[in-house]
Short mmCIF file of C-alpha atoms in Angstrom, two decimals:
data_model
loop_
_atom_site.label_atom_id
_atom_site.label_comp_id
_atom_site.label_asym_id
_atom_site.label_seq_id
_atom_site.Cartn_x
_atom_site.Cartn_y
_atom_site.Cartn_z
CA ALA E 1467 62.34 -188.00 85.32
CA GLN E 1468 62.29 -184.87 83.27
CA ARG E 1469 65.41 -182.86 82.64
CA PRO E 1470 65.28 -179.18 83.58
CA VAL E 1471 65.33 -176.91 80.54
CA GLY E 1472 68.78 -175.50 79.73
CA ARG E 1473 70.78 -178.03 81.78
CA ARG E 1474 72.61 -181.01 80.39
CA GLN E 1475 73.23 -184.19 82.24
CA PRO E 1476 76.92 -185.20 82.20
CA ARG E 1477 77.52 -188.51 80.49
CA LEU E 1478 80.77 -190.42 80.75
CA VAL E 1479 80.49 -191.84 77.23
CA HIS E 1480 80.44 -188.32 75.71
CA ALA E 1481 83.32 -187.08 77.86
CA VAL E 1482 85.58 -189.99 76.97
CA GLY E 1483 84.27 -190.84 73.53
CA ASP E 1484 83.82 -194.34 72.30
CA PRO E 1485 85.42 -197.28 74.13
CA GLN E 1486 88.19 -197.61 71.51
CA THR E 1487 89.27 -194.00 72.14
CA PHE E 1488 89.39 -194.74 75.87
CA VAL E 1489 91.62 -197.78 75.28
CA ARG E 1490 93.92 -195.78 72.97
CA ALA E 1491 94.21 -192.99 75.54
CA ARG E 1492 95.02 -195.52 78.26
CA ILE E 1493 97.72 -197.12 76.07
CA ALA E 1494 99.16 -193.68 75.31
CA VAL E 1495 99.33 -192.75 79.02
CA LEU E 1496 100.97 -196.07 79.92
CA SER E 1497 103.46 -195.65 77.06
CA VAL E 1498 104.43 -192.17 78.27
CA LEU E 1499 104.89 -193.48 81.81
CA ALA E 1500 107.09 -196.32 80.52
CA LEU E 1501 109.22 -193.85 78.55
CA LEU E 1502 109.59 -191.60 81.60
CA LEU E 1503 110.73 -194.56 83.68
CA ALA E 1504 113.16 -195.75 80.97
CA ALA E 1505 114.57 -192.28 80.20
CA PRO E 1506 117.08 -192.21 83.10
CA LEU E 1507 118.61 -195.47 81.88
CA ALA E 1508 118.96 -194.12 78.35
CA LEU E 1509 120.38 -190.84 79.66
CA GLN E 1510 123.03 -192.66 81.68
CA ALA E 1511 124.19 -194.43 78.52
CA GLN E 1512 124.55 -191.10 76.67
CA ASP E 1513 125.71 -189.08 79.68
CA SER E 1514 129.45 -189.50 79.29
CA ASP E 1515 129.49 -188.27 75.66
CA GLN E 1516 127.24 -185.31 76.49
CA ASN E 1517 129.30 -184.36 79.53
CA VAL E 1518 132.54 -184.53 77.55
CA SER E 1519 131.20 -182.31 74.79
CA ASN E 1520 129.60 -179.76 77.16
CA ASP E 1521 132.34 -179.59 79.80
CA PRO E 1522 134.23 -176.29 79.35
CA LEU E 1523 137.39 -177.94 80.71
CA THR E 1524 137.47 -180.90 78.30
CA PRO E 1525 140.91 -180.83 76.62
CA LEU E 1526 139.63 -180.93 73.03
CA GLY E 1527 140.59 -178.42 70.36
CA ALA E 1528 137.55 -176.75 68.87
CA VAL E 1529 136.14 -173.83 66.96
CA GLN E 1530 132.79 -172.84 68.44
CA VAL E 1531 130.11 -170.42 67.30
CA GLN E 1532 127.76 -168.97 69.92
CA ASN E 1533 125.02 -166.36 69.73
CA TYR E 1534 124.60 -164.33 72.92
CA PHE E 1535 121.33 -162.36 73.00
CA GLN E 1536 120.25 -159.86 75.67
CA PRO E 1537 116.71 -158.62 74.95
CA PHE E 1538 117.19 -155.75 77.41
CA LEU E 1539 120.08 -154.30 79.37
CA ASN E 1540 119.72 -153.93 83.13
CA GLY E 1541 118.53 -150.47 84.08
CA ARG E 1542 118.24 -149.27 80.48
CA THR E 1543 114.73 -149.48 79.10
CA GLY E 1544 114.41 -149.95 75.36
CA SER E 1545 117.97 -151.24 74.98
CA GLY E 1546 119.52 -154.62 74.22
CA ALA E 1547 122.47 -156.41 72.65
CA ASP E 1548 123.21 -159.37 70.41
CA GLN E 1549 126.64 -160.93 69.75
CA LEU E 1550 127.74 -163.68 67.39
CA ASN E 1551 130.91 -165.03 69.02
CA VAL E 1552 133.54 -167.18 67.32
CA ARG E 1553 135.68 -169.01 69.86
CA GLY E 1554 138.82 -171.06 69.43
CA VAL E 1555 139.93 -173.55 72.09
CA LEU E 1556 143.47 -174.95 72.08
CA PRO E 1557 144.54 -177.53 74.70
CA HIS E 1558 148.29 -177.66 75.37
CA GLU E 1559 150.84 -178.45 78.05
CA ALA E 1560 153.43 -176.09 79.54
CA PHE E 1561 155.77 -176.66 82.47
CA GLY E 1562 154.38 -180.19 82.69
CA LEU E 1563 150.90 -178.86 83.49
CA PRO E 1564 147.79 -179.43 81.35
CA GLN E 1565 146.17 -176.21 80.24
CA PHE E 1566 144.20 -174.67 77.43
CA ALA E 1567 143.88 -171.31 75.77
CA ARG E 1568 140.64 -169.80 74.60
CA VAL E 1569 140.14 -166.82 72.27
CA THR E 1570 136.70 -165.24 71.80
CA LEU E 1571 135.88 -162.61 69.18
CA PRO E 1572 132.40 -161.13 68.77
CA VAL E 1573 132.46 -161.04 64.95
CA MET E 1574 129.04 -159.44 64.69
CA ALA E 1575 127.92 -157.42 67.68
CA SER E 1576 124.81 -155.27 67.82
CA ALA E 1577 123.62 -152.89 70.50
CA TRP E 1578 120.47 -150.79 70.46
CA GLY E 1579 118.87 -148.24 72.68
CA PRO E 1580 116.87 -145.02 72.70
CA ASN E 1581 119.59 -143.25 70.66
CA GLY E 1582 119.69 -145.81 67.83
CA SER E 1583 121.63 -148.98 67.07
CA THR E 1584 125.22 -149.95 66.28
CA THR E 1585 126.62 -153.05 64.59
CA GLY E 1586 130.27 -154.09 64.28
CA ILE E 1587 133.05 -156.14 65.89
CA GLY E 1588 133.41 -156.43 69.68
CA ASP E 1589 136.45 -156.69 71.98
CA ILE E 1590 138.58 -159.84 71.73
CA THR E 1591 139.02 -161.86 74.96
CA ILE E 1592 141.93 -164.27 75.51
CA PHE E 1593 142.64 -166.48 78.50
CA ASP E 1594 144.88 -169.41 79.34
CA LEU E 1595 143.91 -171.82 82.12
CA PHE E 1596 145.99 -174.27 84.12
CA VAL E 1597 143.75 -177.29 84.79
CA HIS E 1598 143.78 -179.48 87.91
CA THR E 1599 141.46 -182.39 88.75
CA ILE E 1600 140.38 -183.61 92.19
CA ASP E 1601 138.05 -186.64 92.06
CA ASN E 1602 135.43 -185.73 89.44
CA VAL E 1603 135.82 -181.94 89.91
CA ARG E 1604 138.03 -180.02 87.49
CA PHE E 1605 139.45 -176.58 88.30
CA GLY E 1606 140.92 -174.15 85.80
CA ALA E 1607 142.51 -170.78 86.58
CA GLY E 1608 144.77 -168.39 84.73
CA PRO E 1609 145.34 -164.95 83.23
CA LEU E 1610 142.83 -163.12 81.06
CA ALA E 1611 143.35 -160.25 78.62
CA VAL E 1612 140.89 -158.11 76.64
CA ALA E 1613 142.08 -156.22 73.57
CA PRO E 1614 140.11 -153.14 72.45
CA THR E 1615 139.09 -154.30 68.96
CA ALA E 1616 135.48 -153.01 69.09
CA THR E 1617 134.48 -150.85 66.14
CA SER E 1618 132.18 -148.69 68.31
CA PRO E 1619 132.15 -147.57 71.97
CA ALA E 1620 128.74 -149.26 72.33
CA LEU E 1621 130.31 -152.65 71.46
CA GLY E 1622 133.32 -152.64 73.79
CA GLU E 1623 135.23 -150.81 76.52
CA ALA E 1624 137.84 -149.28 74.16
CA LYS E 1625 140.47 -150.06 76.82
CA TRP E 1626 143.07 -152.77 77.32
CA GLN E 1627 142.11 -154.98 80.26
CA LEU E 1628 143.89 -157.64 82.32
CA GLY E 1629 142.54 -160.00 84.92
CA GLY E 1630 141.91 -163.59 85.81
CA GLN E 1631 139.57 -166.35 84.68
CA GLY E 1632 138.41 -169.36 86.67
CA ILE E 1633 136.27 -172.33 85.69
CA VAL E 1634 135.02 -175.18 87.88
CA SER E 1635 133.20 -178.19 86.43
CA ALA E 1636 131.92 -181.47 87.81
CA ARG E 1637 130.47 -184.35 85.79
CA HIS E 1638 127.59 -186.31 87.25
CA ALA E 1639 125.54 -189.29 86.08
CA TRP E 1640 122.62 -186.91 85.49
CA GLY E 1641 124.57 -184.13 83.77
CA LEU E 1642 127.16 -181.42 84.33
CA THR E 1643 127.66 -178.59 86.81
CA ALA E 1644 129.97 -175.73 85.81
CA GLY E 1645 130.73 -172.17 86.86
CA PHE E 1646 132.73 -169.38 85.20
CA PHE E 1647 134.36 -166.61 87.23
CA SER E 1648 136.31 -163.67 85.85
CA TYR E 1649 137.80 -160.38 86.97
CA GLN E 1650 138.90 -157.68 84.54
CA GLN E 1651 140.63 -154.38 85.30
CA SER E 1652 141.42 -151.73 82.73
CA PHE E 1653 144.94 -150.32 82.64
CA ASP E 1654 143.75 -146.89 83.75
CA GLY E 1655 141.86 -148.40 86.72
CA GLN E 1656 138.37 -147.23 85.67
CA ALA E 1657 136.52 -150.33 84.36
CA GLN E 1658 135.89 -153.34 86.60
CA THR E 1659 133.82 -156.38 85.70
CA ILE E 1660 133.18 -159.40 87.88
#
């Protein structure tokens, strides 16, 4: 039979390649499937160390560095922010209760918008949490304070603030669930953040 001009007949050998390529592809697919089936077992072995290091209520002293980037601010086109935070965590015990203090200082904060950009230091945040555990769920709650250390109004509230901080975390075999909750009120009653 003659082939029509301009049309190609599909051939399986050309689509797959030579038989060795087909065998290699099959081995690769089976290897990936085996890894996907074995991954949960490997993750369970590493899970406890990862959960301990990522749990915000783990009572380990630490100095942490975190970059917090917002490519745009809600409701403000052409604006954004970037903060390099240095955080110190200090576990301690008071009144027979386990707790820990955390201090966060944005050491290099940047904000930009239609009127230009600003770079400097942001407001320092301090909180101290009392920690309680029920089963595998840990609860932390305590006072929070914000000191007006920002070098520009675009980088902080320029007001002293008090409030409360709460953290809940639960470790699972597959990972960690955690939530942070805070309330801040300025002394003059104008700024609220939840």
